[in-house]
Structure formats: C-alpha cells, structure tokens
PDB file of C-alpha atoms in Angstrom:
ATOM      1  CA  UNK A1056      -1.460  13.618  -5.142  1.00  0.00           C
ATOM      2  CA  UNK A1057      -0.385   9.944  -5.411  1.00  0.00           C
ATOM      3  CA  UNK A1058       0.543   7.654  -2.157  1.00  0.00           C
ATOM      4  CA  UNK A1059       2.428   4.476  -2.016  1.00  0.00           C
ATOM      5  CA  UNK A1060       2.744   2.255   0.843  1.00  0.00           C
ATOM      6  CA  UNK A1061       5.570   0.481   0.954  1.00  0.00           C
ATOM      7  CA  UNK A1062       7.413   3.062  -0.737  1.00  0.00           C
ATOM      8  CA  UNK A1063      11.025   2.365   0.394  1.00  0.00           C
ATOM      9  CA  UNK A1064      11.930  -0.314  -1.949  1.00  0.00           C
ATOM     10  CA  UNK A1065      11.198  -2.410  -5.104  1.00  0.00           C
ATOM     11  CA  UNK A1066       7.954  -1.873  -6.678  1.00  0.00           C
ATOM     12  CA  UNK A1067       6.929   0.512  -3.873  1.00  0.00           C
ATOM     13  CA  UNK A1068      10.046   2.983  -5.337  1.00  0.00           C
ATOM     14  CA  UNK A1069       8.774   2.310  -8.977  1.00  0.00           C
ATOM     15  CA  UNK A1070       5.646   3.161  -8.201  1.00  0.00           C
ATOM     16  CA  UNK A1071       6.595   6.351  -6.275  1.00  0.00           C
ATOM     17  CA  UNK A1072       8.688   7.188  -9.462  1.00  0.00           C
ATOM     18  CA  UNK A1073       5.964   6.322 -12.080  1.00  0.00           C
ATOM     19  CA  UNK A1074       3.491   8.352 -10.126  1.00  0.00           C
ATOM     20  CA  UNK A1075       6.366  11.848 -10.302  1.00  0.00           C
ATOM     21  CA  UNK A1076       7.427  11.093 -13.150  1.00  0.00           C
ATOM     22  CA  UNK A1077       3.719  11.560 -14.393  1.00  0.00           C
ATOM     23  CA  UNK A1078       3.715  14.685 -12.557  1.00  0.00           C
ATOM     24  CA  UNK A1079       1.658  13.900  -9.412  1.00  0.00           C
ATOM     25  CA  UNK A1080       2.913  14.849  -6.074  1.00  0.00           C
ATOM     26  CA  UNK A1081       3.756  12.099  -3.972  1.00  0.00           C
ATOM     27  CA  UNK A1082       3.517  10.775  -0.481  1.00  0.00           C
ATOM     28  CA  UNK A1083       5.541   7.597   0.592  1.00  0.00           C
ATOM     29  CA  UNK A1084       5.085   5.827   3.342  1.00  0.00           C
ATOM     30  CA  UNK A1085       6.944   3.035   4.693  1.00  0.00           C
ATOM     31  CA  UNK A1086       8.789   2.256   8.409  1.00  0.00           C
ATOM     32  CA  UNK A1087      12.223   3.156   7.463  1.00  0.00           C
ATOM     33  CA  UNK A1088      12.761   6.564   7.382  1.00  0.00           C
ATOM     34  CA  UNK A1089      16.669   6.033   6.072  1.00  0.00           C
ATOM     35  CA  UNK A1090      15.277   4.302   2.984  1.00  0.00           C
ATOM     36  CA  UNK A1091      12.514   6.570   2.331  1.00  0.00           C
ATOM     37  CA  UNK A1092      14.835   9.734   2.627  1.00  0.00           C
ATOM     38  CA  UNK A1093      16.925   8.706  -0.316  1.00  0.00           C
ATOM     39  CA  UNK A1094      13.815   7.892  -2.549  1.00  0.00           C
ATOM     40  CA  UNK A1095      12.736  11.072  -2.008  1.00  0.00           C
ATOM     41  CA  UNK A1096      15.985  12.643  -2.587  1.00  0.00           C
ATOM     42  CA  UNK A1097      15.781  10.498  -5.765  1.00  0.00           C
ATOM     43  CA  UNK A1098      12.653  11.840  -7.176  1.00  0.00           C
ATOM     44  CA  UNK A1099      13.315  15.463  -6.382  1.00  0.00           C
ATOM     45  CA  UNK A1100      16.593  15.575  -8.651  1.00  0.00           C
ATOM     46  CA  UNK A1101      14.176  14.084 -11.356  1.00  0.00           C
ATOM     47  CA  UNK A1102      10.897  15.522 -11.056  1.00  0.00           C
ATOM     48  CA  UNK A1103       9.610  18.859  -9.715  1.00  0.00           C
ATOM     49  CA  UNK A1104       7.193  17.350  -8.040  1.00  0.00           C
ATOM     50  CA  UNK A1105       6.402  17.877  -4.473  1.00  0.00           C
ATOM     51  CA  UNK A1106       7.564  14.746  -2.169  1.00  0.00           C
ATOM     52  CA  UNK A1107       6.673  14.096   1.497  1.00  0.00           C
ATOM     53  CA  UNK A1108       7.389  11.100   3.377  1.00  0.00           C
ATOM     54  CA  UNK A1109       6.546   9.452   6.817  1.00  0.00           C
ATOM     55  CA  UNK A1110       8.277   6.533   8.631  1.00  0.00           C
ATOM     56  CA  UNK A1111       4.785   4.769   9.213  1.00  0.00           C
ATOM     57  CA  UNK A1112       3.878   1.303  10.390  1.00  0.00           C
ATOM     58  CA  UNK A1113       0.855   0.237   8.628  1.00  0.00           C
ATOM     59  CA  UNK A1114       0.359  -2.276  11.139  1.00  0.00           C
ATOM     60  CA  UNK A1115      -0.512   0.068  13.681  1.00  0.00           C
ATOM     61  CA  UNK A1116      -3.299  -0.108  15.532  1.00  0.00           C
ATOM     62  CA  UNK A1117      -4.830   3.476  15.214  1.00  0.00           C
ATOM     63  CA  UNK A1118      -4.002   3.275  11.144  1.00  0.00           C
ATOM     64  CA  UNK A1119      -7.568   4.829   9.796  1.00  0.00           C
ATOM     65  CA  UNK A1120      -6.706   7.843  12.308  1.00  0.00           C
ATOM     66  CA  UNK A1121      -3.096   8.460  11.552  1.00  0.00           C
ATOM     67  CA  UNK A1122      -3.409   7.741   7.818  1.00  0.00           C
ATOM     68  CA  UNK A1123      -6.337  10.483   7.819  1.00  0.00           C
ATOM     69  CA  UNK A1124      -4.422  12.943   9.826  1.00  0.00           C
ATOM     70  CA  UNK A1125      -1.411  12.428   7.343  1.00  0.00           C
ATOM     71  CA  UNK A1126      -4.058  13.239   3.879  1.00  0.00           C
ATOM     72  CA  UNK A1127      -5.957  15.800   5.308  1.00  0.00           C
ATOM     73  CA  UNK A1128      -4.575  18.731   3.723  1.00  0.00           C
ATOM     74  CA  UNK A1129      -4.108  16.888   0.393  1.00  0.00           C
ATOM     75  CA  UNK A1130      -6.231  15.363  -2.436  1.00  0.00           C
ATOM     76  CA  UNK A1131      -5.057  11.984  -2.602  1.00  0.00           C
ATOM     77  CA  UNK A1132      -6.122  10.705  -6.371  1.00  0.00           C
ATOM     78  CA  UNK A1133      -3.855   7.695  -6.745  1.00  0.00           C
ATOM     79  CA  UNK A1134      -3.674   5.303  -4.012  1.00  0.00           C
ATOM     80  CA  UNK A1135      -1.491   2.541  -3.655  1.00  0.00           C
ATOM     81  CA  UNK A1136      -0.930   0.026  -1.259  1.00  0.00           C
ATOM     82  CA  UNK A1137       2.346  -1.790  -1.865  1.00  0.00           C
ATOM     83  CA  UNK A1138       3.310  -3.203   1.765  1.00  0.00           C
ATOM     84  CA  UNK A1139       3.541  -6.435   2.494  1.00  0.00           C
ATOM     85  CA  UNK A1140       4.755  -8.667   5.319  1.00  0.00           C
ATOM     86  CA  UNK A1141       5.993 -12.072   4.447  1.00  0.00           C
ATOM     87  CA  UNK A1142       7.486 -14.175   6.551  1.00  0.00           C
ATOM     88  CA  UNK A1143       8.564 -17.643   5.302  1.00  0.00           C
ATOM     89  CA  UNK A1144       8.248 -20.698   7.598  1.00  0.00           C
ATOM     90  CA  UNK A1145       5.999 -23.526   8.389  1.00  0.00           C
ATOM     91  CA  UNK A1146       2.874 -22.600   9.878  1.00  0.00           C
ATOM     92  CA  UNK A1147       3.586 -24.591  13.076  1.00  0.00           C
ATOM     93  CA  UNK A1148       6.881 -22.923  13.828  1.00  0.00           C
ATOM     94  CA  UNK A1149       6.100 -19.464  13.164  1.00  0.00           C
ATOM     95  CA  UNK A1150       5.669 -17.194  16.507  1.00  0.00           C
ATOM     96  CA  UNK A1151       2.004 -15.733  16.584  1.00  0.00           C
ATOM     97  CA  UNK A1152       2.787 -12.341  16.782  1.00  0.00           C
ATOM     98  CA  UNK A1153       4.742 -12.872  13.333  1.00  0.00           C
ATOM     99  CA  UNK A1154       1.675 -14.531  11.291  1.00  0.00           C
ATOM    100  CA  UNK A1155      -0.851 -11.399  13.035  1.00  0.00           C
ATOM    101  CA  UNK A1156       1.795  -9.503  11.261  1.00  0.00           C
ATOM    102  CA  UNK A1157       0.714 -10.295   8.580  1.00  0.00           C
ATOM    103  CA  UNK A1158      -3.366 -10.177   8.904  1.00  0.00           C
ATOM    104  CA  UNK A1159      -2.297  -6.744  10.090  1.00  0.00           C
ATOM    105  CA  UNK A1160       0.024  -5.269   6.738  1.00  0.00           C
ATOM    106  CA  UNK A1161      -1.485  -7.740   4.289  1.00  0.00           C
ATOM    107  CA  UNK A1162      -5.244  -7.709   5.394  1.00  0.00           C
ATOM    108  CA  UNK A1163      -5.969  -5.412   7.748  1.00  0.00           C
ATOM    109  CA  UNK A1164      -4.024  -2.498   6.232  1.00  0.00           C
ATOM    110  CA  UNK A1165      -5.512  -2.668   2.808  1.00  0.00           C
ATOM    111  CA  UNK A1166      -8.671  -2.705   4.063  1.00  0.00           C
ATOM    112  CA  UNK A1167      -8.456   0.436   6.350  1.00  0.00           C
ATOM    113  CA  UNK A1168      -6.348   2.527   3.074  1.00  0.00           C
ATOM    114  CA  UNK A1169      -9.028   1.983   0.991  1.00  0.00           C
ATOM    115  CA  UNK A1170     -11.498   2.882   3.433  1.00  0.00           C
ATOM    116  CA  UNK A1171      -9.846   5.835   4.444  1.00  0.00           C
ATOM    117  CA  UNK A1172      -9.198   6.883   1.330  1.00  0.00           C
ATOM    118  CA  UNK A1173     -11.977   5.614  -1.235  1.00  0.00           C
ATOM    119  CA  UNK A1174     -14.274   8.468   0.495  1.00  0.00           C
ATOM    120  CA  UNK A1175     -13.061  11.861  -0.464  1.00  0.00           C
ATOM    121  CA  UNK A1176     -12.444   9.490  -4.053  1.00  0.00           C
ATOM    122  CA  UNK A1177     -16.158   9.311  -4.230  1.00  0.00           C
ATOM    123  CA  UNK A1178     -17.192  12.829  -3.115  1.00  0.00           C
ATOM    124  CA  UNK A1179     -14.861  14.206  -5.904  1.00  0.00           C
ATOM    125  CA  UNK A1180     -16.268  11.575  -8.696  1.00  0.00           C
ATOM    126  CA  UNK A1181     -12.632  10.380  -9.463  1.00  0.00           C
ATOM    127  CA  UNK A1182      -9.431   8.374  -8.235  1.00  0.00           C
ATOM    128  CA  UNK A1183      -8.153   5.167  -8.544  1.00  0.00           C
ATOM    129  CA  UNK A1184      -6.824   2.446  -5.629  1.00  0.00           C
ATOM    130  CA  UNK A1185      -3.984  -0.167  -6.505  1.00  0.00           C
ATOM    131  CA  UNK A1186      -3.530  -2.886  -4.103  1.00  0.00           C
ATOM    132  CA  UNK A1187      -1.118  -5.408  -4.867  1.00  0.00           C
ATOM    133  CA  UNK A1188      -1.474  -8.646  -4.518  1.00  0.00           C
ATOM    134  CA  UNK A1189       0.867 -11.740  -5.628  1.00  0.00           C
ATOM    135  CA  UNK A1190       1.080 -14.788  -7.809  1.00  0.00           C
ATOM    136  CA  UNK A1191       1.425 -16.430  -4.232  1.00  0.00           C
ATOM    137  CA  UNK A1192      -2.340 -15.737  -3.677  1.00  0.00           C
ATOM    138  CA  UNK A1193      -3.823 -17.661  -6.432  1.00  0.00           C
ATOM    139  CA  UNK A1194      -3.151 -21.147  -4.427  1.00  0.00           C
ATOM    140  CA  UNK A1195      -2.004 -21.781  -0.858  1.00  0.00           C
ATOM    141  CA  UNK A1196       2.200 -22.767  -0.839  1.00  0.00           C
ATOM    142  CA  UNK A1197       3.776 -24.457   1.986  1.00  0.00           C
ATOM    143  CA  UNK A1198       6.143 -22.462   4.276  1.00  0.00           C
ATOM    144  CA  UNK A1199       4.044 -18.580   2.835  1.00  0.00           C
ATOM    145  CA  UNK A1200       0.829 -20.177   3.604  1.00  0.00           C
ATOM    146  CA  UNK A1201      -0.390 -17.093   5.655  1.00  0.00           C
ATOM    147  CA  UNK A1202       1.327 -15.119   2.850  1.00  0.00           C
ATOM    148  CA  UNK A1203      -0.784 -16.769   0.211  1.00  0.00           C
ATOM    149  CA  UNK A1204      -4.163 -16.724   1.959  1.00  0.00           C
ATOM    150  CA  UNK A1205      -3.563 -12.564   2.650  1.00  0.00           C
ATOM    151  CA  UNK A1206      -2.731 -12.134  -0.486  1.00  0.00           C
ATOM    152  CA  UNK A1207      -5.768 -13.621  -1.877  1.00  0.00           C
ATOM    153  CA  UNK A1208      -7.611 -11.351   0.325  1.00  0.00           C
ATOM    154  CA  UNK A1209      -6.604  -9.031  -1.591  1.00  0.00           C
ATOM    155  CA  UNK A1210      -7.568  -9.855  -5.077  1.00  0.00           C
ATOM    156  CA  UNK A1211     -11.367 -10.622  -3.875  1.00  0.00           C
ATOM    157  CA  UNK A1212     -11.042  -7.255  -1.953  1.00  0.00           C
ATOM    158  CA  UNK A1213     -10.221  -5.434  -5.178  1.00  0.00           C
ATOM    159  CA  UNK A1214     -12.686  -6.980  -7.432  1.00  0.00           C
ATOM    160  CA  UNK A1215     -15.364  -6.357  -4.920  1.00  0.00           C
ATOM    161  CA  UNK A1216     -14.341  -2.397  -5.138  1.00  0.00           C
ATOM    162  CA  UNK A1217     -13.531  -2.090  -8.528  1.00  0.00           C
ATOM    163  CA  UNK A1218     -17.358  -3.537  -9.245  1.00  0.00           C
ATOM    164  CA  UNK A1219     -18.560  -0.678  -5.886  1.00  0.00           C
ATOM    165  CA  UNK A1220     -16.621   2.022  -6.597  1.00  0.00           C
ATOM    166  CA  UNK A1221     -17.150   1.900 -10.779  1.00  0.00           C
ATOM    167  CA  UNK A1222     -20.123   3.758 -10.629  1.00  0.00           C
ATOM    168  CA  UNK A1223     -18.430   6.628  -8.569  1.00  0.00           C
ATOM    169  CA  UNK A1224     -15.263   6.900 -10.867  1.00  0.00           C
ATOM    170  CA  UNK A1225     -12.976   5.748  -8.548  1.00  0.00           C
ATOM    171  CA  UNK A1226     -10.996   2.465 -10.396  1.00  0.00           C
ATOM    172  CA  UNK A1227      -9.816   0.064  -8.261  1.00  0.00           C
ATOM    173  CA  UNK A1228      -6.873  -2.236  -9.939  1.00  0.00           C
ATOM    174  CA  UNK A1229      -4.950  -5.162  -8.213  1.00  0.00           C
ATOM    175  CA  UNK A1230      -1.716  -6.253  -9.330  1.00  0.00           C
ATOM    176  CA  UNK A1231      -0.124  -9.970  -9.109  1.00  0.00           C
ATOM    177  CA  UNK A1232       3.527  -9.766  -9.283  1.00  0.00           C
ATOM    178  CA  UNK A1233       5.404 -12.462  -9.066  1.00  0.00           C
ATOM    179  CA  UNK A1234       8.767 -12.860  -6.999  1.00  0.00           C
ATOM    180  CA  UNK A1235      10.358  -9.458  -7.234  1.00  0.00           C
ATOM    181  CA  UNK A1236      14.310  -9.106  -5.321  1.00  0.00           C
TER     182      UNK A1236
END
C-alpha cells in the first residue's frame, strides 16, 4: 500500500497516480472529501488497484492516533507526505492561529507520519517515506517566511532519517519542488 497526504490536488494527485499506476494500492488523504472522491474515481477507471480515501485534517491534534487507526489493517510501504499549509503575508499581519497552521501541517504533521509510520517500515526491513519540501526552504523569503522556515524543517528532517532508517531498509527521500499551480 502507498499513502499520500495531500492527495486532492497537484503533486499530491500525481503522486496518488504514480503510486496505482505502479500497481500499489492507495490511500489518500486530504480535508476535502469532494476533491478526493473524484481522484479516486480517477484512478479506479485506470488502475485496478484498490483506492480508499479519508477527509482528514493533518493538523489535528490526536494525528499519531487517527493516522494509526486509519493503517492498521494495511501494510503501508510507500509513504508520502505532500500537505502543506502556506499562507502568504507579512509575518506581523498574519493572525496566530494561521502561522500555528502551519507548524502544525508543515512541521508537526511530518513528524508524527513518519513516526507513525517508519515503525511497522522497520519491523518488515523495507519501505520508503517521501516528504516534500520546497525550493522556498533553502532561504527565508519575505511574506512565506513561516513557509520557508517549515519547509526547511523538512529537508533536515529527511536527511536525518534517510541516514537512521538506511540501515533498516526503509529510504527516506525529500523532494524540493518549486512553485507548482
């Protein structure tokens, strides 16, 4: 099984493709259910593989819980955690709850997937975890500052794993992408 987080548009929807089109089942996650219903509707008429979805909020608080209850009866090889939150603004004028946003999808979030999922990678000697990341996180930029920094969380997060997890054949890749409509 492959999931992707942020699965109802963009790269999240390329991914989810990629992943069936390879032939692994897939399980998208993202908060609207309206989007992620016609991606899966998508992949079935072009794959036969098995597609679940679930209008989640990986800001939540009780993420490691919810995201375990959603994998338990699957073996999750391919992990990817596409989700981002990215509001654009100066620091100073942004409301609070909008730049914790972001340390929740952008930091936070990654941080709990992996850990929820790197695991039952390990006992099983094989997987792989993708977490993007963005051209935006290689140097702070005025009015995505927050954006920037979280994404640059990121990159150090996945280097840190790939050199950890290596040794237990799980692969751990990050991906900068630059501006994507």
């Amino acid at each position: 099984w492959g999931i992707v987080a942020g699965a109802s548009e963009g790269l999240g929807v390329a991914f989810a493709a990629a992943l069936a089109a390879r032939g692994l089942n897939v399980l998208l996650l993202a908060r609207r259910a309206d989007h992620l219903r016609r991606v899966a509707e998508d992949l079935r008429k072009t794959s036969t593989v098995e597609v679940r979805t679930e209008a989640f909020d990986l800001a939540r608080p009780d993420l490691a819980v919810a995201l375990e209850a959603l994998t338990a009866d699957i073996d999750i090889g391919l992990a990817v955690y596409n989700a981002a939150h990215a509001p654009i603004g100066e620091l100073a004028s942004r409301p609070v709850d909008d730049l914790t946003r972001v340390v929740d999808v952008n930091i936070r979030g990654p941080l709990i997937f992996a850990r929820t999922l790197a695991p039952r990678m390990v006992s099983r000697g094989r997987g792989g975890i993708v977490l993007m990341s963005s051209l935006a996180g290689y140097q702070g930029a005025p009015r995505i500052a927050t954006y920037a920094a979280s994404k640059a969380f990121n990159i150090v997060l996945g280097e840190g794993l790939w050199a950890e997890l290596k040794p237990h054949g799980v692969d751990v890749v990050v991906s900068s992408a630059g501006a994507i409509r």
